[in-house]
PDB file of C-alpha atoms in Angstrom:
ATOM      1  CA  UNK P   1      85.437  83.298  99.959  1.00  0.00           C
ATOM      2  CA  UNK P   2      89.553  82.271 100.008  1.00  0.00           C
ATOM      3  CA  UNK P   3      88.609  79.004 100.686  1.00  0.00           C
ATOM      4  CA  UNK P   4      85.648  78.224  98.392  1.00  0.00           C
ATOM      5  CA  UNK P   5      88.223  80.231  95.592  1.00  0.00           C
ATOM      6  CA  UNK P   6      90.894  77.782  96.444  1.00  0.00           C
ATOM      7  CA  UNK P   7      88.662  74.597  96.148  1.00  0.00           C
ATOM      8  CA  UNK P   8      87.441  75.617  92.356  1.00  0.00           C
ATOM      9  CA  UNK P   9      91.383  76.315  91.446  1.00  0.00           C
ATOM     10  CA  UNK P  10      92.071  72.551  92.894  1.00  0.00           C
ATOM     11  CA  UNK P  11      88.364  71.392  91.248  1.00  0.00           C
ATOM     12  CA  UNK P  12      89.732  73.446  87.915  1.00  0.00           C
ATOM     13  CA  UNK P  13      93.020  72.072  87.587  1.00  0.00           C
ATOM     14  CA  UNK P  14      91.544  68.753  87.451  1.00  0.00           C
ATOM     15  CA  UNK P  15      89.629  69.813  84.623  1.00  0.00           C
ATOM     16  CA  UNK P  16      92.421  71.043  82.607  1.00  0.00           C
ATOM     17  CA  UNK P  17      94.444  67.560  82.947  1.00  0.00           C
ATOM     18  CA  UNK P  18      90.910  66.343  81.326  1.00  0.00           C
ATOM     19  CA  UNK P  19      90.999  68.569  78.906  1.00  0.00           C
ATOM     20  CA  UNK P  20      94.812  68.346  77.630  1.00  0.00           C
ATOM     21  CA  UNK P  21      93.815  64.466  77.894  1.00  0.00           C
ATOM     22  CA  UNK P  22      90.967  65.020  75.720  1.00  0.00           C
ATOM     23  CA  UNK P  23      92.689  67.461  73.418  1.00  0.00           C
ATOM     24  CA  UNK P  24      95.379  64.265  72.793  1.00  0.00           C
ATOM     25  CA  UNK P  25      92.650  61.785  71.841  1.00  0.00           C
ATOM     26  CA  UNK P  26      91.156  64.639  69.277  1.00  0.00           C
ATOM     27  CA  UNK P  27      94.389  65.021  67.487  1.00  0.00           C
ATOM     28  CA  UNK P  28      95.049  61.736  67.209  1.00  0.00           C
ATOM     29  CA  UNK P  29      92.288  60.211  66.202  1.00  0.00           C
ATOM     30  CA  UNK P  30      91.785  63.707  64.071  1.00  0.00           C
ATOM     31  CA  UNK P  31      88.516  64.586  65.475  1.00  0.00           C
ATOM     32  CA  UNK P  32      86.442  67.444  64.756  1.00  0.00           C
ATOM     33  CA  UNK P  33      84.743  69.133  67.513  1.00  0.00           C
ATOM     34  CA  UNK P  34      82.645  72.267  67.643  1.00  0.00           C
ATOM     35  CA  UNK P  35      81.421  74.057  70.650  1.00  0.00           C
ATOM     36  CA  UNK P  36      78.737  76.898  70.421  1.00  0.00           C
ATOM     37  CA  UNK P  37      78.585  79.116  73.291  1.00  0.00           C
ATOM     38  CA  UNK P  38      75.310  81.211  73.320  1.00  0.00           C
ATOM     39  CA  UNK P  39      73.405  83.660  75.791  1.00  0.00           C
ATOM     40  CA  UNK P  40      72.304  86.809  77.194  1.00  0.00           C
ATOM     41  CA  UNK P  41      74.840  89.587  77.103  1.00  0.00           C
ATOM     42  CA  UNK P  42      77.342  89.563  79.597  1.00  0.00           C
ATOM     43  CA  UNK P  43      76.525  85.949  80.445  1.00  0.00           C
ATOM     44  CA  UNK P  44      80.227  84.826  80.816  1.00  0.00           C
ATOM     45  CA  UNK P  45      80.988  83.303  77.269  1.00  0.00           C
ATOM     46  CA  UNK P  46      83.926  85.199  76.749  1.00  0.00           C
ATOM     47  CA  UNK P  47      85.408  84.122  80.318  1.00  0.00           C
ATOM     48  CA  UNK P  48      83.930  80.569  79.349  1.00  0.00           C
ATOM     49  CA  UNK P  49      85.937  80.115  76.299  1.00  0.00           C
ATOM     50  CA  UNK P  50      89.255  81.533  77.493  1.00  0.00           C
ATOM     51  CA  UNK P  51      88.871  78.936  81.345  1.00  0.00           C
ATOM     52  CA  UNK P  52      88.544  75.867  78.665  1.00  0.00           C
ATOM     53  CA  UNK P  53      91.864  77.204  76.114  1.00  0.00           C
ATOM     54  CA  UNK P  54      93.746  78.193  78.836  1.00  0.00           C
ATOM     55  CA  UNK P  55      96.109  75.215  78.563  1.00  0.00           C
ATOM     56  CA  UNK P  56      95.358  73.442  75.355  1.00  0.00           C
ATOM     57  CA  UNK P  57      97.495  73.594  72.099  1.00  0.00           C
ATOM     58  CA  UNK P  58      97.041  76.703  70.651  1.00  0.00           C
ATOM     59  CA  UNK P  59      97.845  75.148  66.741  1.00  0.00           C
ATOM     60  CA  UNK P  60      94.584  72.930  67.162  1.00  0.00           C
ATOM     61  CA  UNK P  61      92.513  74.955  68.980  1.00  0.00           C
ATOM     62  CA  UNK P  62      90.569  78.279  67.199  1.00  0.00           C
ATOM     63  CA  UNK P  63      88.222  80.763  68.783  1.00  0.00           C
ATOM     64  CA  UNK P  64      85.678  82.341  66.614  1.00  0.00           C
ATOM     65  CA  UNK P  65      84.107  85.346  67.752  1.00  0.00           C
ATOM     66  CA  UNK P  66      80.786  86.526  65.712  1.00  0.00           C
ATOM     67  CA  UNK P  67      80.764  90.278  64.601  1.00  0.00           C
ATOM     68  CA  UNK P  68      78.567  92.523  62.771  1.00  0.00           C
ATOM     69  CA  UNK P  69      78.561  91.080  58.789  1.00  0.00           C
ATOM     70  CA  UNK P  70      79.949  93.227  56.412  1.00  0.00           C
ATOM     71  CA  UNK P  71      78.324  94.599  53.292  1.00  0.00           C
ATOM     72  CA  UNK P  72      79.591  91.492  51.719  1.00  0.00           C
ATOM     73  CA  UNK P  73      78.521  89.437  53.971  1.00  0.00           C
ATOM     74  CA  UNK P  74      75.115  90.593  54.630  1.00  0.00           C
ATOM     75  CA  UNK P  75      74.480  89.611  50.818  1.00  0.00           C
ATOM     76  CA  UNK P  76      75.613  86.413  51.064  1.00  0.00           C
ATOM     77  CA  UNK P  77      74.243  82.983  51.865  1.00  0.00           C
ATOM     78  CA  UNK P  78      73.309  83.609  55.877  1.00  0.00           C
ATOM     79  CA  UNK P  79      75.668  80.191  56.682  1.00  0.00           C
ATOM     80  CA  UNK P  80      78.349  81.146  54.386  1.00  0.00           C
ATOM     81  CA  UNK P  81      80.523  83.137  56.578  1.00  0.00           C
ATOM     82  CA  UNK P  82      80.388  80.715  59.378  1.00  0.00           C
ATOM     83  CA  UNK P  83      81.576  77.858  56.959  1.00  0.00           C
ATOM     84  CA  UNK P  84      85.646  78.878  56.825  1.00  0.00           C
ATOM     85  CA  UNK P  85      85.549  78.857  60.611  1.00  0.00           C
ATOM     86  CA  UNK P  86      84.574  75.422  61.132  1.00  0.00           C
ATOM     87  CA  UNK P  87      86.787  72.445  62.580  1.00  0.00           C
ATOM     88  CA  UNK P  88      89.348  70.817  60.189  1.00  0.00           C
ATOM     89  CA  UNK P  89      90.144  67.132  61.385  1.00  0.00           C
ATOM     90  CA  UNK P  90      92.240  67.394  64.374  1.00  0.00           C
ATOM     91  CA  UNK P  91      90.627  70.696  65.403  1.00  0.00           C
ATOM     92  CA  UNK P  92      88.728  71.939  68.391  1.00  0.00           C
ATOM     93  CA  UNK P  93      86.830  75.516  67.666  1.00  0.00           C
ATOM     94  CA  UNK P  94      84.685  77.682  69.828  1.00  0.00           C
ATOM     95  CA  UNK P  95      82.516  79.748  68.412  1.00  0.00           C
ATOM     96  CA  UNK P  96      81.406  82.982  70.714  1.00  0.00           C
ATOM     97  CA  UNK P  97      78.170  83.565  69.197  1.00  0.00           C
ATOM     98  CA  UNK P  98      76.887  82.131  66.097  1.00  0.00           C
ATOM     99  CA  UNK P  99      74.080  81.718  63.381  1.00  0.00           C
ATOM    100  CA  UNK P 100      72.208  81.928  66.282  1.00  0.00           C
ATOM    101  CA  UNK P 101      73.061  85.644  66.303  1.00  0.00           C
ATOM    102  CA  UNK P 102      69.653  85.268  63.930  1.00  0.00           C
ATOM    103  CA  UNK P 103      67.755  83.798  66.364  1.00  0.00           C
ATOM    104  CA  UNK P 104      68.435  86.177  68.777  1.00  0.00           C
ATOM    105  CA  UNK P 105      69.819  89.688  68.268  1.00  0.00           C
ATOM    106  CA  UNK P 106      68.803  90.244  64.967  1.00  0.00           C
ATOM    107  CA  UNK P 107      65.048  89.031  65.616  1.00  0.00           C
ATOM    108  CA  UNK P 108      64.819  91.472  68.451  1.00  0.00           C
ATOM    109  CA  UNK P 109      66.630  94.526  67.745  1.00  0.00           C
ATOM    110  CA  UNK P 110      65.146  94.443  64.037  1.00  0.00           C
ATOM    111  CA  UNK P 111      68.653  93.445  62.221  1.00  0.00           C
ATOM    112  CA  UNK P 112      66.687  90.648  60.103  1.00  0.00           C
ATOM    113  CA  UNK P 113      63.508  90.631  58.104  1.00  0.00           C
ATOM    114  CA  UNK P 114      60.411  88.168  59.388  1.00  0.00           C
ATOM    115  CA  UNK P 115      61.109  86.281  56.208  1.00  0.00           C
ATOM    116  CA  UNK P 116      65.178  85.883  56.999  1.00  0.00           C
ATOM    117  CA  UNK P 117      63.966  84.919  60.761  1.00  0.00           C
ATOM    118  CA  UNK P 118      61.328  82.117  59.098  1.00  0.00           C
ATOM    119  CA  UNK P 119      64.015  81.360  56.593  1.00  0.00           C
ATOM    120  CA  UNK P 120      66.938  80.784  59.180  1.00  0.00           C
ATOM    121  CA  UNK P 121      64.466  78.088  61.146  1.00  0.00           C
ATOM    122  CA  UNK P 122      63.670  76.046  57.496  1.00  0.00           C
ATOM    123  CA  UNK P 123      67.581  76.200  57.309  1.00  0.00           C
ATOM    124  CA  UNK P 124      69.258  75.346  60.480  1.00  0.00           C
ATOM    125  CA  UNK P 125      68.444  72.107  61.357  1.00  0.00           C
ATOM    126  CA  UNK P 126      69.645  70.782  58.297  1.00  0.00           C
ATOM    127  CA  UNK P 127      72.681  72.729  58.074  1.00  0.00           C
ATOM    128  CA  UNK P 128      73.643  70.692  61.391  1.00  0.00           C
ATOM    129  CA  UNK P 129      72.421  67.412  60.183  1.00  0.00           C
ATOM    130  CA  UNK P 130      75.048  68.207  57.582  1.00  0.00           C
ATOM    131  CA  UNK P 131      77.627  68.882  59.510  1.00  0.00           C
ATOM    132  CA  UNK P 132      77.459  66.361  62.051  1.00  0.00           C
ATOM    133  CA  UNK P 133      76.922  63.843  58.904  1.00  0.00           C
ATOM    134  CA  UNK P 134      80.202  65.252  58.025  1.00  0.00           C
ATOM    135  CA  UNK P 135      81.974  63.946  61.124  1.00  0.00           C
ATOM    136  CA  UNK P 136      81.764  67.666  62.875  1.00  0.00           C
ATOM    137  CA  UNK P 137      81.043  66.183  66.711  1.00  0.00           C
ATOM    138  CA  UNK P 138      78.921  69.878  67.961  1.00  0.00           C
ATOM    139  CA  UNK P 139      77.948  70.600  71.594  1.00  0.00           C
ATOM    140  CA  UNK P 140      75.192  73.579  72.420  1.00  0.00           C
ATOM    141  CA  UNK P 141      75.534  75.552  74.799  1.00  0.00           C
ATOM    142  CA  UNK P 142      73.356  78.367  76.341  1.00  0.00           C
ATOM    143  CA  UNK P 143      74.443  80.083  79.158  1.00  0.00           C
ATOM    144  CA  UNK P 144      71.348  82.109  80.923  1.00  0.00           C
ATOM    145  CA  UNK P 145      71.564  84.884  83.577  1.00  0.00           C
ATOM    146  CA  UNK P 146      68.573  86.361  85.345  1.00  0.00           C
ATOM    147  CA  UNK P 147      67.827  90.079  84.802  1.00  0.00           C
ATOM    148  CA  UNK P 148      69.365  91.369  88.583  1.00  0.00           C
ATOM    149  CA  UNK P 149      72.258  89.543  87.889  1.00  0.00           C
ATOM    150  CA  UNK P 150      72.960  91.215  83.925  1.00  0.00           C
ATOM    151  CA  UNK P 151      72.293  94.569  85.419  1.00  0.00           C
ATOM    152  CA  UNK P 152      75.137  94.219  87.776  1.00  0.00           C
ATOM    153  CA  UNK P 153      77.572  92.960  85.131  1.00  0.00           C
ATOM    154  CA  UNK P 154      76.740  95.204  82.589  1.00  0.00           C
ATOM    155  CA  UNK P 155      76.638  98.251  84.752  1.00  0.00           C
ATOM    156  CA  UNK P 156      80.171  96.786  85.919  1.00  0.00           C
ATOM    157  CA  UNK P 157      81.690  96.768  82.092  1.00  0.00           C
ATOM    158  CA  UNK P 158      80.841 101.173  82.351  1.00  0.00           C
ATOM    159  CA  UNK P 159      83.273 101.752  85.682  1.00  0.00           C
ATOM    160  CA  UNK P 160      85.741  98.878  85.406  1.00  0.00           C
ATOM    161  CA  UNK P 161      88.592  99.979  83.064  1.00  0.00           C
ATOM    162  CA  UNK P 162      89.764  96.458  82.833  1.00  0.00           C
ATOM    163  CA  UNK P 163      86.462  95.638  80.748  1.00  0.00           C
ATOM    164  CA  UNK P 164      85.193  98.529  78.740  1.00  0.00           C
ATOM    165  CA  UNK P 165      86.534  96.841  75.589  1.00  0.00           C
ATOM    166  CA  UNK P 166      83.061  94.513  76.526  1.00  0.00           C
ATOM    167  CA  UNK P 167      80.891  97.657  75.769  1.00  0.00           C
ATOM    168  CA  UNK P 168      78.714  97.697  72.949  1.00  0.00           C
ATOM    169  CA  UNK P 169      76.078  99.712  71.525  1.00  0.00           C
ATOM    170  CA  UNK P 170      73.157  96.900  72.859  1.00  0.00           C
ATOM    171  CA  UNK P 171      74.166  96.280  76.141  1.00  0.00           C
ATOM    172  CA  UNK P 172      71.332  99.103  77.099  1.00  0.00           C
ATOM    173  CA  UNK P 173      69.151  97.448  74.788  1.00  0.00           C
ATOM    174  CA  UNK P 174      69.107  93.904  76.541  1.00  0.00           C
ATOM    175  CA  UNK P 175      67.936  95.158  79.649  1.00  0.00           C
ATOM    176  CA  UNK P 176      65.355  97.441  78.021  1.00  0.00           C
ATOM    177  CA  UNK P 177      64.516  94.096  75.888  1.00  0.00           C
ATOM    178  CA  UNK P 178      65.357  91.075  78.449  1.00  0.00           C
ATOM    179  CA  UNK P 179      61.450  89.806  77.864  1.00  0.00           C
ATOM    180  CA  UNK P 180      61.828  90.078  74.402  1.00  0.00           C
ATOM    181  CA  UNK P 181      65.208  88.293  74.741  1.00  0.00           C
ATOM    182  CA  UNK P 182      63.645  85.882  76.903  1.00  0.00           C
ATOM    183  CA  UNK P 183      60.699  84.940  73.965  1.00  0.00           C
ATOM    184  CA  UNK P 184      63.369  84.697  71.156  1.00  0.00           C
ATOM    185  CA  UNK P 185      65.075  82.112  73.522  1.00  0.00           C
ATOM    186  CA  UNK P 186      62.543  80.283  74.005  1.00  0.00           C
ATOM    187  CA  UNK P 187      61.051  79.953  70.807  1.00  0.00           C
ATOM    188  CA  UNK P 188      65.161  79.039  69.424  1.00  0.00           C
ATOM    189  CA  UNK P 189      65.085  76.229  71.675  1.00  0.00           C
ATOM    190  CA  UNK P 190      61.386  75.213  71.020  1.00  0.00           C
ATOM    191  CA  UNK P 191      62.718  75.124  66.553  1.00  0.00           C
ATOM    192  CA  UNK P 192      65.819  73.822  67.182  1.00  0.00           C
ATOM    193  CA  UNK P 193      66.371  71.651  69.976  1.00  0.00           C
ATOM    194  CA  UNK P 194      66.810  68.188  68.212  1.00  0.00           C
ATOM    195  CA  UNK P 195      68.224  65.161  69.324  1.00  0.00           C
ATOM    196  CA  UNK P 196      71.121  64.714  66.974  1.00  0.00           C
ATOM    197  CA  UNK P 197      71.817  68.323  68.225  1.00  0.00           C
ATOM    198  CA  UNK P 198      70.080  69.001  71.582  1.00  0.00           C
ATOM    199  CA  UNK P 199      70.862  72.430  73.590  1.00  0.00           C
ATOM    200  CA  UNK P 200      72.346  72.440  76.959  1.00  0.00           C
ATOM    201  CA  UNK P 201      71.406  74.678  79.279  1.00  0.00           C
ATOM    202  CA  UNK P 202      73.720  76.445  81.909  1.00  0.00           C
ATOM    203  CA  UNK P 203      72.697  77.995  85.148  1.00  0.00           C
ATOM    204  CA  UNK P 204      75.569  81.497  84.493  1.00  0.00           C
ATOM    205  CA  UNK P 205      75.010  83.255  88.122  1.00  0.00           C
ATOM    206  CA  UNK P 206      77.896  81.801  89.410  1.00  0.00           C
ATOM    207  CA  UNK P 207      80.564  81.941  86.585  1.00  0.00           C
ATOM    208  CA  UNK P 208      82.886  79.453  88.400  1.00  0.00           C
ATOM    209  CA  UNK P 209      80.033  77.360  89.068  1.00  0.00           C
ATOM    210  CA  UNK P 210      78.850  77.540  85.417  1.00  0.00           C
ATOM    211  CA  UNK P 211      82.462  77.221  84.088  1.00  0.00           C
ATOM    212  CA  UNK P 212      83.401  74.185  86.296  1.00  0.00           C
ATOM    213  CA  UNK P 213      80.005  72.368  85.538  1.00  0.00           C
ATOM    214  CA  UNK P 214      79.758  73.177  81.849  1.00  0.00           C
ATOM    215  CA  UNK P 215      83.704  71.826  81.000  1.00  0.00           C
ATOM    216  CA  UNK P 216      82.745  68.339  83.272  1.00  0.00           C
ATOM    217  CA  UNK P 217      79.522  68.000  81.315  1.00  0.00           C
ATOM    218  CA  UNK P 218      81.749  68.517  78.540  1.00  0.00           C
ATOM    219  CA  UNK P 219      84.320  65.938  78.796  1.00  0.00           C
ATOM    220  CA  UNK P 220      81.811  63.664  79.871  1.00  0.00           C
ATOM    221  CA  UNK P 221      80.004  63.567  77.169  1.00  0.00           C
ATOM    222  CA  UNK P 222      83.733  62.487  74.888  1.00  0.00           C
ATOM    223  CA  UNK P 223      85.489  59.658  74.896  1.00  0.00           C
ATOM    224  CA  UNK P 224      89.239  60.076  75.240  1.00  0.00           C
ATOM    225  CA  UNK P 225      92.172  57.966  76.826  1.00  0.00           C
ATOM    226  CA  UNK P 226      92.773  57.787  80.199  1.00  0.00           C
ATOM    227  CA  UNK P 227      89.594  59.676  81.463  1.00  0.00           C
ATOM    228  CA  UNK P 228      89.108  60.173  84.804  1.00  0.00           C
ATOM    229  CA  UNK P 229      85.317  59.901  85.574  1.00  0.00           C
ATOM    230  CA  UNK P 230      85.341  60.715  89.127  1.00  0.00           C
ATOM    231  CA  UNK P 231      86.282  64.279  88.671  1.00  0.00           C
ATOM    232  CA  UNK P 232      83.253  64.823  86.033  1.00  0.00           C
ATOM    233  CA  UNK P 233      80.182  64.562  88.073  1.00  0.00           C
ATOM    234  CA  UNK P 234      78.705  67.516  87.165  1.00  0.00           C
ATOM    235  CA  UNK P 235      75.430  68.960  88.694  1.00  0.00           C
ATOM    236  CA  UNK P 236      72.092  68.617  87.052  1.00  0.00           C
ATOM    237  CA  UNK P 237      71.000  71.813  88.649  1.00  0.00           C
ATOM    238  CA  UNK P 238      73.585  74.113  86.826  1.00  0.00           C
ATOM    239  CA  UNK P 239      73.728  72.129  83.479  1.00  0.00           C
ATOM    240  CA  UNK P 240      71.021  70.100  82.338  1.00  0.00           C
ATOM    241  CA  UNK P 241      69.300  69.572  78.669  1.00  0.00           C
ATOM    242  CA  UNK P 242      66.507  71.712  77.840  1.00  0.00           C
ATOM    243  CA  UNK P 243      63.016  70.481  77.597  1.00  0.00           C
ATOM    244  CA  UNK P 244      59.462  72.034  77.919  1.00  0.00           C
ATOM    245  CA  UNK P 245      59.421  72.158  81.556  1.00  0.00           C
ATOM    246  CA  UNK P 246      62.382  74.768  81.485  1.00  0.00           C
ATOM    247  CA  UNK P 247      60.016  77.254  79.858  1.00  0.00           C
ATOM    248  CA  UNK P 248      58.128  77.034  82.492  1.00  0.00           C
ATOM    249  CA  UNK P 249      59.806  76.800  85.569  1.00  0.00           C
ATOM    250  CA  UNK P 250      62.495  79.582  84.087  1.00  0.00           C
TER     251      UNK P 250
END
């Protein structure tokens, strides 16, 4: 275990040279580039996002993590409160969670009406046409655990002190509903998987598999100065775009 640890510290470091190198290239050429991080509960997004911002520069890089809507919210146009958040020129945002939340949370535990689930699909793919007409460059991606493997995590959040902020009120509920979960996926990918903006799929078992593959996929995938290719070969086991087959062979 010390030495497979050690070789994804060397493999990571790498990776964050690439990513301070790509970070340079956004702000000068003021960029804007969005990254959506979806998935089951306890899938690794939060570990995700902080293993990419580690080391960049915290004035052009923003995190935005999706919470409950308030009253006010709730009323409003679905998108709206997801609009502030989005990348200014120069800027590289994360979002933990998004409109998606529709897609996925909200169509199974009941948040949303059948007619705001219907409505969200009519809506979303044009929203993103609109924003990457707009210049915003967006990467999806979904990062999927198998049922043994979200028991142990979430039953890990209950007796580690250290991550009990990372309880919530649904954590019970995804295991009760991972099927359910696992048809509101699927049918999110099968409406909204387009080619201007395809999802990416990541293989989350092994977070420092997941992490490492998902940030070389990643860079590869931008153009930036100086890049360094040969430390981006990332495997098509662990990240890969989605397609029919997946639903199948999932």
């Amino acid at each position: 275990m010390s030495k497979d640890k050690d070789e994804y510290k060397r493999e990571l470091y790498k990776l964050w040279v690439e990513l301070v190198k790509f970070q340079n290239t956004l702000i000068k050429k003021e960029e804007k580039v969005l990254i959506i991080l979806e998935g089951r509960d306890s899938a690794g997004k939060d570990g995700m996002i902080r293993t990419i911002t580690r080391h960049l520069s915290p004035r052009e890089t923003r995190i935005f993590a999706v919470s409950k809507p308030t009253d006010k919210e709730a009323k409003e146009w679905y998108f709206q409160r997801f609009v502030p958040h989005l990348p200014a020129p120069s800027e590289f945002v994360l979002f933990n969670r998004s409109w998606y939340n529709r897609a996925g949370v909200e169509r199974v535990m009941g948040f949303c009406t059948k007619k705001e689930y219907e409505q969200f699909f009519e809506d979303v793919v044009y929203f993103e046409n609109l924003l990457i007409n707009a210049g915003i460059k967006m990467f999806k991606y979904y990062l999927d655990i198998d049922k043994k493997e979200q028991e142990k995590r979430l039953k890990s959040r209950k007796t580690d002190p250290l991550k009990q902020w990372k309880e919530s009120p649904v954590d019970d509920a995804a295991l009760k509903h991972f099927d359910d979960y696992t048809k509101a996926r699927d049918e999110m990918f099968e409406r909204t998987h387009t080619p201007r903006s395809p999802w990416i799929i990541v293989k989350a078992n092994d977070k420092h598999k997941a992490r490492l593959n998902l940030i070389k996929h990643f860079l590869l995938n931008n153009d930036y100065k100086d890049k360094n290719e040969k430390v981006l070969n990332f495997d098509p086991n662990i990240v890969f775009m989605y397609t029919k087959s997946f639903l199948s062979n999932s």
